[in-house]
């Protein structure tokens, strides 16, 4: 039997094979766009060509069966082309206006709402959670599903003052880089790892376990004649790096793990510079399968913002105008000592002025 | 009663349900059935049942596969090993259905049939297979023109916005640059040899739809140097009938105060515009980025682990971005050489720049310091002068 041709270092397929003929023809020639209605964009080219895009919600975790459904739809109406967005939505592009409604109808039958354009809440970028990651302090897909079920009307309309972007990460590693979102939902561990002194020496290499800790909180130790490690609890910041290296140091703690909420970040440069999200709620309990405390907290922030912000103000710009005092007042959220930074550069977050509202 | 009463509750509601999707696959794939069981257990116990357990990969590559093992192999043997395969996506996630169907068929044969479209780095993520399938998957992929993405301390799979394919704001060809860099850096992508990971993300304009300024070590963001292109007839059309309240929604929101509107004519003092995109976003039919287009290079974003989060900051305010991108690649070479020599293990480039000082870094990679690189000059007086006079 001939050995299979095994090639390396070839990179991804060229994108030109993946472009609808009309996209290829008008590449670099687009003139302007309009939002026809929520979830539907029209791009107009200098050549006069018009391209319609229908953007639909998709769960990031999709089966090949669902992908084949998407393909069938794209074959039927979009000449066999489709794409996914940076926020895990799926987009169907067609040059025929008459195809818009049938695509929307078929998507509705498949359970994929259309929306996420303009001043809406688009899909929630998120990470793996209990579906696939050993570090997770909470699930990600389930939190997203529960939250978007509550916020669906904001996905299918464009009635907010500005774009509102939500992200979920299931631990402090923040694979989804949630730290610049209008609202960030972040899974947190709050306790140091537990140590299985009996098994540790068998399961883990002690020097690499010690070296895994970014805070140098892990030290070698002997307990009852067995080699193991100890954790200096005051130094630990619950990052879980040690558990990645050493399975005898689980970081998960069902009683204490939970979720924190952060607000006011943004990435785009429009009007104001990009900003980090800041702490709004230090701890909410993990309450699967629908996390009611989390979804109602997010909804409260969204609704307060929607009512109070001026047109075009992102959440962070709104807070910038009214001030954090008013943010806590209007949302009714409790302000605690945890909101006051005590990490590197903390002093830059203190108020060194007499600007205070009464 | 169902074996999975808790996660079953995520099947209802208007948002697409990932549980429905896993169940659909479970009808023909035993891995998915056990995944449901394992996930239900997590929902009940409020904790993860996965662990890390050793590096897996394909011959000749150091990245692209993430090893994953469950802590309950007796109860759920079909997901005791459940590795991830990162497949390098085509630029900006455009697909033809033939390509997608091929990936589906391959994954039906060799894995769980579950995917993430897409991972945070941009890859097409195949979620869940066993070690014995990996070589077959890779061979098949490469025969069909696909390759793996990055993982570990290497160049991670670059990703980009849809740029010129479907956006009038694109100031350079993001999709071409993404394809070009991915191919240029194949060795760096597949064989981890850096102090830590290195991500490129490319957005065609300052709207930064792929969040490059927050999520990549090297953010390449389109911009322009000349004047905003202005179509006065279209402005009048926006103003007519109050479609856009130009005084309040455009001029008053301009962060630099560089616009004025006398009720019929819009004037922009382009020398003072900071290219924030607001006015263009509000009136895309009337205003467009200028004609002298290129990109800004910013360096150093990362998530908070360990010393705190960083956003990328300006390194090169403007560079022309046209194939073969020699000037840019030359800069990257100098940056990597310096990082290789001075970066500490598991130190992102942004952290290194903070440690050694941005001024020193700029000098070392052969650039001139400019005020565009900072928000404000230092306020502390502890300057380490490198030159001073000696009495002769
Ligand atoms: C009106 C001007 C804008 C246009 C024409 C535009 C165009 C686009 C396009 C074409 C995409 C798809 C990108 C991709 O996945 O490759 C996109 C996505 C996105 N853009 Fe923009 N953008 C605009 C303004 C903005 C602004 C001002 C922001 C942020 C404040 C923004 C944030 C985003 C986000 C978060 C996505 C992901 C969308 C999703 O999947 O739901 N965009 N935009
Ligand atoms: C030092 C901090 C980080 C650590 C220790 C870490 C660790 C991990 C681990 C263990 C996984 C595997 C999850 C699974 O089982 O599928 C993962 C997935 C992933 N991480 Fe990270 N991560 C870190 C930061 C980041 C950041 C900042 C990004 C991107 C901005 C990122 C991007 C990804 C991607 C793309 C995946 C694949 C799955 C997904 O998209 O959710 N990671 N990471
Ligand atoms: S954020 Fe944490 S728990 Fe979630 S996928 Fe990344 S490393 Fe895993
Ligand atoms: S959780 Fe992180 S900080 Fe705490 S001991 Fe483990 S590695 Fe160190
Ligand atoms: S970053 Fe700019 S060019 Fe790219 S899709 Fe967004 S608006 Fe268009
Ligand atoms: S791009 Fe921004 S700064 Fe420039 S004129 Fe428009 S609103 Fe003003």
XYZ file of C-alpha atoms and ligand atoms in Angstrom, chain A residues 193 212-215 217-218 231 235-242 251, ligand 4:
25
model
C -6.198 24.253 45.233
C 3.999 26.242 37.498
C 2.864 28.855 40.012
C 3.154 32.415 38.722
C 3.037 33.715 42.299
C 3.115 30.135 46.199
C 3.966 26.435 45.942
C 0.480 26.250 48.993
C -0.047 34.373 47.838
C -2.445 32.249 45.792
C -4.643 34.045 43.283
C -6.628 30.943 42.242
C -5.368 30.888 38.673
C -5.328 27.098 38.425
C -2.008 26.890 36.592
C -0.850 24.294 39.131
C -8.733 24.024 41.967
S -3.905 28.413 41.812
Fe -2.334 29.631 40.751
S -1.571 31.036 42.323
Fe -2.673 29.419 43.389
S -1.126 27.907 43.882
Fe -2.008 27.267 41.944
S -0.656 28.161 40.425
Fe -0.239 29.232 42.337
